[in-house]
Amino acid sequence: MQLVLLRDRIHPARQVDACEAAARAVVFLLDDPRTQPGGPWHDAVQQWSDKRIRKIVRRASGKRWDDVQALDGVTVSQDPPADAAPRTGPAMVRAFVPAPVRPQPKPIDKLQVSGTNLPTDGLSATSDAVVTIEVNPRIEMTTGKACAQCGHAAQLAHEAMTTGNDDDRRALEEWRRDGFRVRVVTPTLEHWDADGARVRVIDAGFTEFDGPTATTRAQW
């Protein structure tokens, strides 16, 4: 699954807002009617979900951002909090229907993958979210990597709720009504080590990490 993050050099978004927008975009795509059985996206999403749920985050600005909106996918925009630093802009992420890594449509293929970083100042402004995503406090990630890992956690939460018990399914309905908002936090070491999450993401270590690494987890 390709994710494209809007990069505005004049009004950059905060990293935490981008991570939350990425998580929401992934779940919106998975929950979309076009992804359900009989829908035009179903087979592509199903084939991808049955294998390794790889996500690649790219960045775009200006016309290149406008160009990718024509490709099949879902865009989520998340405004910064009122007390954000001056000139902080909204976070915008588009998730695309999964496809082989090569070839990619030209509007996506020309976009930069590595080295995407946004300002890390400020905590999540989201409150009362159904799902909380926790980021491993012992590691560092680029914004692009963090967005992908938060997307993984949100996807696993959605899958667990879909196939879970009655309480899980009720939580999914509440999450859906709430626009799939998530709260992304970096917990204390003590909280992380207590490990009370419902789903966990272990990155394979192909990029940024030397081997399998626990990156994010989700609870609801």
PDB file of C-alpha atoms in Angstrom:
ATOM      1  CA  MET A   1       0.000   0.000   0.000  1.00  0.00           C
ATOM      2  CA  GLN A   2       1.358   3.359  -1.032  1.00  0.00           C
ATOM      3  CA  LEU A   3       0.716   6.344   1.237  1.00  0.00           C
ATOM      4  CA  VAL A   4       1.430   9.867   0.069  1.00  0.00           C
ATOM      5  CA  LEU A   5       1.933  12.641   2.587  1.00  0.00           C
ATOM      6  CA  LEU A   6       1.408  16.291   1.690  1.00  0.00           C
ATOM      7  CA  ARG A   7       4.614  18.225   2.342  1.00  0.00           C
ATOM      8  CA  ASP A   8       4.063  21.947   2.643  1.00  0.00           C
ATOM      9  CA  ARG A   9       7.361  23.748   3.238  1.00  0.00           C
ATOM     10  CA  ILE A  10       5.632  27.004   4.211  1.00  0.00           C
ATOM     11  CA  HIS A  11       2.995  25.489   6.493  1.00  0.00           C
ATOM     12  CA  PRO A  12       4.365  22.096   7.526  1.00  0.00           C
ATOM     13  CA  ALA A  13       2.173  19.700   9.467  1.00  0.00           C
ATOM     14  CA  ARG A  14       3.232  18.212  12.777  1.00  0.00           C
ATOM     15  CA  GLN A  15       4.468  14.622  12.774  1.00  0.00           C
ATOM     16  CA  VAL A  16       1.860  13.433  15.273  1.00  0.00           C
ATOM     17  CA  ASP A  17      -0.950  14.846  13.124  1.00  0.00           C
ATOM     18  CA  ALA A  18       0.509  13.143  10.049  1.00  0.00           C
ATOM     19  CA  CYS A  19       0.700   9.812  11.884  1.00  0.00           C
ATOM     20  CA  GLU A  20      -2.920  10.099  12.951  1.00  0.00           C
ATOM     21  CA  ALA A  21      -4.029  11.087   9.449  1.00  0.00           C
ATOM     22  CA  ALA A  22      -2.106   8.143   7.955  1.00  0.00           C
ATOM     23  CA  ALA A  23      -3.713   5.692  10.380  1.00  0.00           C
ATOM     24  CA  ARG A  24      -7.159   7.039   9.572  1.00  0.00           C
ATOM     25  CA  ALA A  25      -6.561   6.964   5.803  1.00  0.00           C
ATOM     26  CA  VAL A  26      -5.573   3.294   5.959  1.00  0.00           C
ATOM     27  CA  VAL A  27      -8.680   2.332   7.932  1.00  0.00           C
ATOM     28  CA  PHE A  28     -11.002   4.450   5.796  1.00  0.00           C
ATOM     29  CA  LEU A  29      -9.722   2.599   2.719  1.00  0.00           C
ATOM     30  CA  LEU A  30     -10.110  -0.814   4.367  1.00  0.00           C
ATOM     31  CA  ASP A  31     -13.635   0.044   5.543  1.00  0.00           C
ATOM     32  CA  ASP A  32     -14.711   1.616   2.258  1.00  0.00           C
ATOM     33  CA  PRO A  33     -17.668  -0.046   0.467  1.00  0.00           C
ATOM     34  CA  ARG A  34     -15.434  -0.430  -2.591  1.00  0.00           C
ATOM     35  CA  THR A  35     -13.181  -2.733  -0.526  1.00  0.00           C
ATOM     36  CA  GLN A  36     -16.006  -5.054   0.548  1.00  0.00           C
ATOM     37  CA  PRO A  37     -16.846  -8.294  -1.334  1.00  0.00           C
ATOM     38  CA  GLY A  38     -18.051  -7.440  -4.803  1.00  0.00           C
ATOM     39  CA  GLY A  39     -16.416  -4.009  -4.727  1.00  0.00           C
ATOM     40  CA  PRO A  40     -13.789  -2.945  -7.293  1.00  0.00           C
ATOM     41  CA  TRP A  41     -11.014  -2.762  -4.678  1.00  0.00           C
ATOM     42  CA  HIS A  42     -11.796  -6.008  -2.863  1.00  0.00           C
ATOM     43  CA  ASP A  43      -9.496  -8.440  -4.671  1.00  0.00           C
ATOM     44  CA  ALA A  44      -6.462  -6.150  -4.545  1.00  0.00           C
ATOM     45  CA  VAL A  45      -6.918  -5.426  -0.841  1.00  0.00           C
ATOM     46  CA  GLN A  46      -7.608  -9.077  -0.002  1.00  0.00           C
ATOM     47  CA  GLN A  47      -4.521 -10.328  -1.837  1.00  0.00           C
ATOM     48  CA  TRP A  48      -2.367  -7.755  -0.056  1.00  0.00           C
ATOM     49  CA  SER A  49      -3.896  -8.422   3.377  1.00  0.00           C
ATOM     50  CA  ASP A  50      -3.232 -12.145   3.050  1.00  0.00           C
ATOM     51  CA  LYS A  51       0.483 -11.459   2.656  1.00  0.00           C
ATOM     52  CA  ARG A  52       2.895  -9.011   4.287  1.00  0.00           C
ATOM     53  CA  ILE A  53       1.068  -5.710   4.901  1.00  0.00           C
ATOM     54  CA  ARG A  54       3.845  -3.549   3.580  1.00  0.00           C
ATOM     55  CA  LYS A  55       3.269   0.207   3.389  1.00  0.00           C
ATOM     56  CA  ILE A  56       5.471   2.723   1.580  1.00  0.00           C
ATOM     57  CA  VAL A  57       5.166   6.396   2.487  1.00  0.00           C
ATOM     58  CA  ARG A  58       6.072   9.044  -0.064  1.00  0.00           C
ATOM     59  CA  ARG A  59       5.814  12.814  -0.002  1.00  0.00           C
ATOM     60  CA  ALA A  60       4.353  15.248  -2.490  1.00  0.00           C
ATOM     61  CA  SER A  61       3.644  18.944  -2.773  1.00  0.00           C
ATOM     62  CA  GLY A  62       1.924  21.313  -5.177  1.00  0.00           C
ATOM     63  CA  LYS A  63       0.907  19.851  -8.504  1.00  0.00           C
ATOM     64  CA  ARG A  64       2.320  16.429  -7.655  1.00  0.00           C
ATOM     65  CA  TRP A  65      -0.034  16.234  -4.669  1.00  0.00           C
ATOM     66  CA  ASP A  66      -2.932  17.283  -6.898  1.00  0.00           C
ATOM     67  CA  ASP A  67      -1.991  14.685  -9.515  1.00  0.00           C
ATOM     68  CA  VAL A  68      -2.184  11.692  -7.167  1.00  0.00           C
ATOM     69  CA  GLN A  69      -5.723  12.598  -6.097  1.00  0.00           C
ATOM     70  CA  ALA A  70      -6.943  11.147  -9.417  1.00  0.00           C
ATOM     71  CA  LEU A  71      -5.694   7.650  -8.472  1.00  0.00           C
ATOM     72  CA  ASP A  72      -7.867   5.166  -6.563  1.00  0.00           C
ATOM     73  CA  GLY A  73      -7.586   5.815  -2.846  1.00  0.00           C
ATOM     74  CA  VAL A  74      -8.758   7.802   0.161  1.00  0.00           C
ATOM     75  CA  THR A  75      -7.464  11.160   1.432  1.00  0.00           C
ATOM     76  CA  VAL A  76      -7.708  12.244   5.060  1.00  0.00           C
ATOM     77  CA  SER A  77      -7.023  15.756   6.318  1.00  0.00           C
ATOM     78  CA  GLN A  78      -6.375  16.566   9.954  1.00  0.00           C
ATOM     79  CA  ASP A  79      -6.168  20.136  11.234  1.00  0.00           C
ATOM     80  CA  PRO A  80      -3.537  21.169  13.785  1.00  0.00           C
ATOM     81  CA  PRO A  81      -4.625  22.198  17.297  1.00  0.00           C
ATOM     82  CA  ALA A  82      -5.412  25.826  17.979  1.00  0.00           C
ATOM     83  CA  ASP A  83      -2.290  26.232  20.096  1.00  0.00           C
ATOM     84  CA  ALA A  84       0.115  24.811  17.490  1.00  0.00           C
ATOM     85  CA  ALA A  85       3.187  26.761  16.502  1.00  0.00           C
ATOM     86  CA  PRO A  86       2.601  29.612  14.030  1.00  0.00           C
ATOM     87  CA  ARG A  87       2.389  28.595  10.371  1.00  0.00           C
ATOM     88  CA  THR A  88       1.639  24.968  11.244  1.00  0.00           C
ATOM     89  CA  GLY A  89      -0.520  23.430   8.536  1.00  0.00           C
ATOM     90  CA  PRO A  90      -2.961  20.537   8.363  1.00  0.00           C
ATOM     91  CA  ALA A  91      -1.741  16.988   7.902  1.00  0.00           C
ATOM     92  CA  MET A  92      -3.000  15.367   4.704  1.00  0.00           C
ATOM     93  CA  VAL A  93      -2.389  11.762   3.683  1.00  0.00           C
ATOM     94  CA  ARG A  94      -3.777   9.728   0.804  1.00  0.00           C
ATOM     95  CA  ALA A  95      -3.833   5.921   1.009  1.00  0.00           C
ATOM     96  CA  PHE A  96      -3.958   4.064  -2.297  1.00  0.00           C
ATOM     97  CA  VAL A  97      -5.394   0.708  -3.251  1.00  0.00           C
ATOM     98  CA  PRO A  98      -2.597  -1.862  -2.769  1.00  0.00           C
ATOM     99  CA  ALA A  99      -0.649  -2.912  -5.851  1.00  0.00           C
ATOM    100  CA  PRO A 100       2.714  -4.513  -6.688  1.00  0.00           C
ATOM    101  CA  VAL A 101       5.713  -2.378  -5.816  1.00  0.00           C
ATOM    102  CA  ARG A 102       6.614  -2.250  -9.503  1.00  0.00           C
ATOM    103  CA  PRO A 103       5.353  -0.821 -11.708  1.00  0.00           C
ATOM    104  CA  GLN A 104       3.640   2.108  -9.998  1.00  0.00           C
ATOM    105  CA  PRO A 105       1.553   4.767 -11.740  1.00  0.00           C
ATOM    106  CA  LYS A 106       3.820   7.598 -12.856  1.00  0.00           C
ATOM    107  CA  PRO A 107       2.314  10.191 -10.468  1.00  0.00           C
ATOM    108  CA  ILE A 108       3.343   7.945  -7.541  1.00  0.00           C
ATOM    109  CA  ASP A 109       6.572   6.528  -8.947  1.00  0.00           C
ATOM    110  CA  LYS A 110       8.178   9.961  -9.278  1.00  0.00           C
ATOM    111  CA  LEU A 111       7.651  10.811  -5.580  1.00  0.00           C
ATOM    112  CA  GLN A 112      10.438  10.693  -2.990  1.00  0.00           C
ATOM    113  CA  VAL A 113      10.326   7.873  -0.430  1.00  0.00           C
ATOM    114  CA  SER A 114      13.204   8.234   2.031  1.00  0.00           C
ATOM    115  CA  GLY A 115      14.044  11.068   4.388  1.00  0.00           C
ATOM    116  CA  THR A 116      10.552  12.421   5.039  1.00  0.00           C
ATOM    117  CA  ASN A 117      10.529  14.342   8.325  1.00  0.00           C
ATOM    118  CA  LEU A 118       8.045  16.803   9.805  1.00  0.00           C
ATOM    119  CA  PRO A 119       8.295  18.876  13.005  1.00  0.00           C
ATOM    120  CA  THR A 120       7.994  16.708  16.105  1.00  0.00           C
ATOM    121  CA  ASP A 121       6.898  19.508  18.437  1.00  0.00           C
ATOM    122  CA  GLY A 122       3.679  19.049  20.363  1.00  0.00           C
ATOM    123  CA  LEU A 123       1.564  16.152  21.546  1.00  0.00           C
ATOM    124  CA  SER A 124      -1.588  14.727  20.038  1.00  0.00           C
ATOM    125  CA  ALA A 125      -4.556  17.058  20.187  1.00  0.00           C
ATOM    126  CA  THR A 126      -7.001  14.168  19.789  1.00  0.00           C
ATOM    127  CA  SER A 127      -9.078  13.273  22.832  1.00  0.00           C
ATOM    128  CA  ASP A 128     -11.657  10.589  23.569  1.00  0.00           C
ATOM    129  CA  ALA A 129     -10.590   8.499  20.575  1.00  0.00           C
ATOM    130  CA  VAL A 130     -11.749   4.893  20.467  1.00  0.00           C
ATOM    131  CA  VAL A 131      -8.278   3.673  19.475  1.00  0.00           C
ATOM    132  CA  THR A 132      -4.972   4.729  20.981  1.00  0.00           C
ATOM    133  CA  ILE A 133      -1.755   3.957  19.104  1.00  0.00           C
ATOM    134  CA  GLU A 134       1.421   3.829  21.158  1.00  0.00           C
ATOM    135  CA  VAL A 135       4.869   4.390  19.635  1.00  0.00           C
ATOM    136  CA  ASN A 136       7.873   2.580  21.090  1.00  0.00           C
ATOM    137  CA  PRO A 137       9.710   5.174  23.245  1.00  0.00           C
ATOM    138  CA  ARG A 138      13.028   3.378  22.763  1.00  0.00           C
ATOM    139  CA  ILE A 139      13.349   3.932  19.031  1.00  0.00           C
ATOM    140  CA  GLU A 140      13.578   6.801  16.571  1.00  0.00           C
ATOM    141  CA  MET A 141      11.848   6.859  13.208  1.00  0.00           C
ATOM    142  CA  THR A 142      11.503   9.268  10.344  1.00  0.00           C
ATOM    143  CA  THR A 143       8.049  10.737   9.853  1.00  0.00           C
ATOM    144  CA  GLY A 144       7.484   8.471   6.876  1.00  0.00           C
ATOM    145  CA  LYS A 145       8.374   5.357   8.838  1.00  0.00           C
ATOM    146  CA  ALA A 146       6.257   6.440  11.809  1.00  0.00           C
ATOM    147  CA  CYS A 147       3.257   7.029   9.538  1.00  0.00           C
ATOM    148  CA  ALA A 148       3.620   3.542   8.073  1.00  0.00           C
ATOM    149  CA  GLN A 149       3.884   1.924  11.502  1.00  0.00           C
ATOM    150  CA  CYS A 150       0.851   3.800  12.836  1.00  0.00           C
ATOM    151  CA  GLY A 151      -1.003   2.694   9.713  1.00  0.00           C
ATOM    152  CA  HIS A 152      -0.064  -0.918  10.490  1.00  0.00           C
ATOM    153  CA  ALA A 153      -1.345  -0.608  14.054  1.00  0.00           C
ATOM    154  CA  ALA A 154      -4.632   0.917  12.925  1.00  0.00           C
ATOM    155  CA  GLN A 155      -5.088  -1.799  10.319  1.00  0.00           C
ATOM    156  CA  LEU A 156      -4.522  -4.570  12.856  1.00  0.00           C
ATOM    157  CA  ALA A 157      -6.965  -2.889  15.235  1.00  0.00           C
ATOM    158  CA  HIS A 158      -9.597  -2.735  12.489  1.00  0.00           C
ATOM    159  CA  GLU A 159      -9.068  -6.405  11.618  1.00  0.00           C
ATOM    160  CA  ALA A 160      -9.221  -7.479  15.264  1.00  0.00           C
ATOM    161  CA  MET A 161     -12.437  -5.551  15.840  1.00  0.00           C
ATOM    162  CA  THR A 162     -14.000  -6.974  12.664  1.00  0.00           C
ATOM    163  CA  THR A 163     -13.321 -10.589  13.671  1.00  0.00           C
ATOM    164  CA  GLY A 164     -13.571 -10.143  17.438  1.00  0.00           C
ATOM    165  CA  ASN A 165     -16.306 -10.542  20.006  1.00  0.00           C
ATOM    166  CA  ASP A 166     -19.462  -8.481  20.450  1.00  0.00           C
ATOM    167  CA  ASP A 167     -17.597  -5.821  22.447  1.00  0.00           C
ATOM    168  CA  ASP A 168     -15.015  -5.498  19.671  1.00  0.00           C
ATOM    169  CA  ARG A 169     -17.684  -5.137  17.008  1.00  0.00           C
ATOM    170  CA  ARG A 170     -19.477  -2.491  19.052  1.00  0.00           C
ATOM    171  CA  ALA A 171     -16.156  -0.667  19.402  1.00  0.00           C
ATOM    172  CA  LEU A 172     -15.743  -0.828  15.621  1.00  0.00           C
ATOM    173  CA  GLU A 173     -19.170   0.722  15.092  1.00  0.00           C
ATOM    174  CA  GLU A 174     -18.316   3.504  17.536  1.00  0.00           C
ATOM    175  CA  TRP A 175     -14.949   4.023  15.832  1.00  0.00           C
ATOM    176  CA  ARG A 176     -16.635   4.210  12.445  1.00  0.00           C
ATOM    177  CA  ARG A 177     -19.160   6.786  13.664  1.00  0.00           C
ATOM    178  CA  ASP A 178     -16.257   8.817  15.067  1.00  0.00           C
ATOM    179  CA  GLY A 179     -14.497   9.020  11.700  1.00  0.00           C
ATOM    180  CA  PHE A 180     -11.837   6.493  12.741  1.00  0.00           C
ATOM    181  CA  ARG A 181     -10.028   9.063  14.855  1.00  0.00           C
ATOM    182  CA  VAL A 182      -6.969   7.756  16.687  1.00  0.00           C
ATOM    183  CA  ARG A 183      -4.743   9.205  19.362  1.00  0.00           C
ATOM    184  CA  VAL A 184      -1.013   8.646  18.788  1.00  0.00           C
ATOM    185  CA  VAL A 185       1.142   8.829  21.912  1.00  0.00           C
ATOM    186  CA  THR A 186       4.649   7.947  23.020  1.00  0.00           C
ATOM    187  CA  PRO A 187       4.250   6.309  26.440  1.00  0.00           C
ATOM    188  CA  THR A 188       6.743   6.140  29.271  1.00  0.00           C
ATOM    189  CA  LEU A 189       9.166   3.246  29.306  1.00  0.00           C
ATOM    190  CA  GLU A 190       7.335   1.755  32.261  1.00  0.00           C
ATOM    191  CA  HIS A 191       3.991   1.877  30.452  1.00  0.00           C
ATOM    192  CA  TRP A 192       5.471   0.413  27.276  1.00  0.00           C
ATOM    193  CA  ASP A 193       7.107  -2.423  29.184  1.00  0.00           C
ATOM    194  CA  ALA A 194       3.804  -3.243  30.895  1.00  0.00           C
ATOM    195  CA  ASP A 195       2.519  -4.180  27.411  1.00  0.00           C
ATOM    196  CA  GLY A 196      -1.243  -3.949  27.820  1.00  0.00           C
ATOM    197  CA  ALA A 197      -2.018  -3.495  24.125  1.00  0.00           C
ATOM    198  CA  ARG A 198      -4.479  -5.499  22.054  1.00  0.00           C
ATOM    199  CA  VAL A 199      -2.405  -5.594  18.846  1.00  0.00           C
ATOM    200  CA  ARG A 200       1.323  -5.171  18.253  1.00  0.00           C
ATOM    201  CA  VAL A 201       3.422  -4.269  15.220  1.00  0.00           C
ATOM    202  CA  ILE A 202       6.833  -5.858  14.722  1.00  0.00           C
ATOM    203  CA  ASP A 203       8.673  -4.259  11.833  1.00  0.00           C
ATOM    204  CA  ALA A 204      10.683  -6.695   9.734  1.00  0.00           C
ATOM    205  CA  GLY A 205      13.718  -4.431   9.769  1.00  0.00           C
ATOM    206  CA  PHE A 206      14.166  -3.891   6.039  1.00  0.00           C
ATOM    207  CA  THR A 207      14.433  -0.102   6.467  1.00  0.00           C
ATOM    208  CA  GLU A 208      15.690   2.074   9.345  1.00  0.00           C
ATOM    209  CA  PHE A 209      16.072  -0.845  11.796  1.00  0.00           C
ATOM    210  CA  ASP A 210      18.663  -3.607  12.081  1.00  0.00           C
ATOM    211  CA  GLY A 211      16.335  -6.556  12.336  1.00  0.00           C
ATOM    212  CA  PRO A 212      12.814  -7.120  13.675  1.00  0.00           C
ATOM    213  CA  THR A 213      11.752  -4.242  15.942  1.00  0.00           C
ATOM    214  CA  ALA A 214       8.601  -3.539  17.970  1.00  0.00           C
ATOM    215  CA  THR A 215       7.401  -0.183  16.699  1.00  0.00           C
ATOM    216  CA  THR A 216       3.764   0.495  17.564  1.00  0.00           C
ATOM    217  CA  ARG A 217       0.750  -1.105  19.176  1.00  0.00           C
ATOM    218  CA  ALA A 218      -2.914  -0.297  19.603  1.00  0.00           C
ATOM    219  CA  GLN A 219      -5.556  -0.617  22.264  1.00  0.00           C
ATOM    220  CA  TRP A 220      -9.252   0.211  22.504  1.00  0.00           C
TER     221      TRP A 220
END
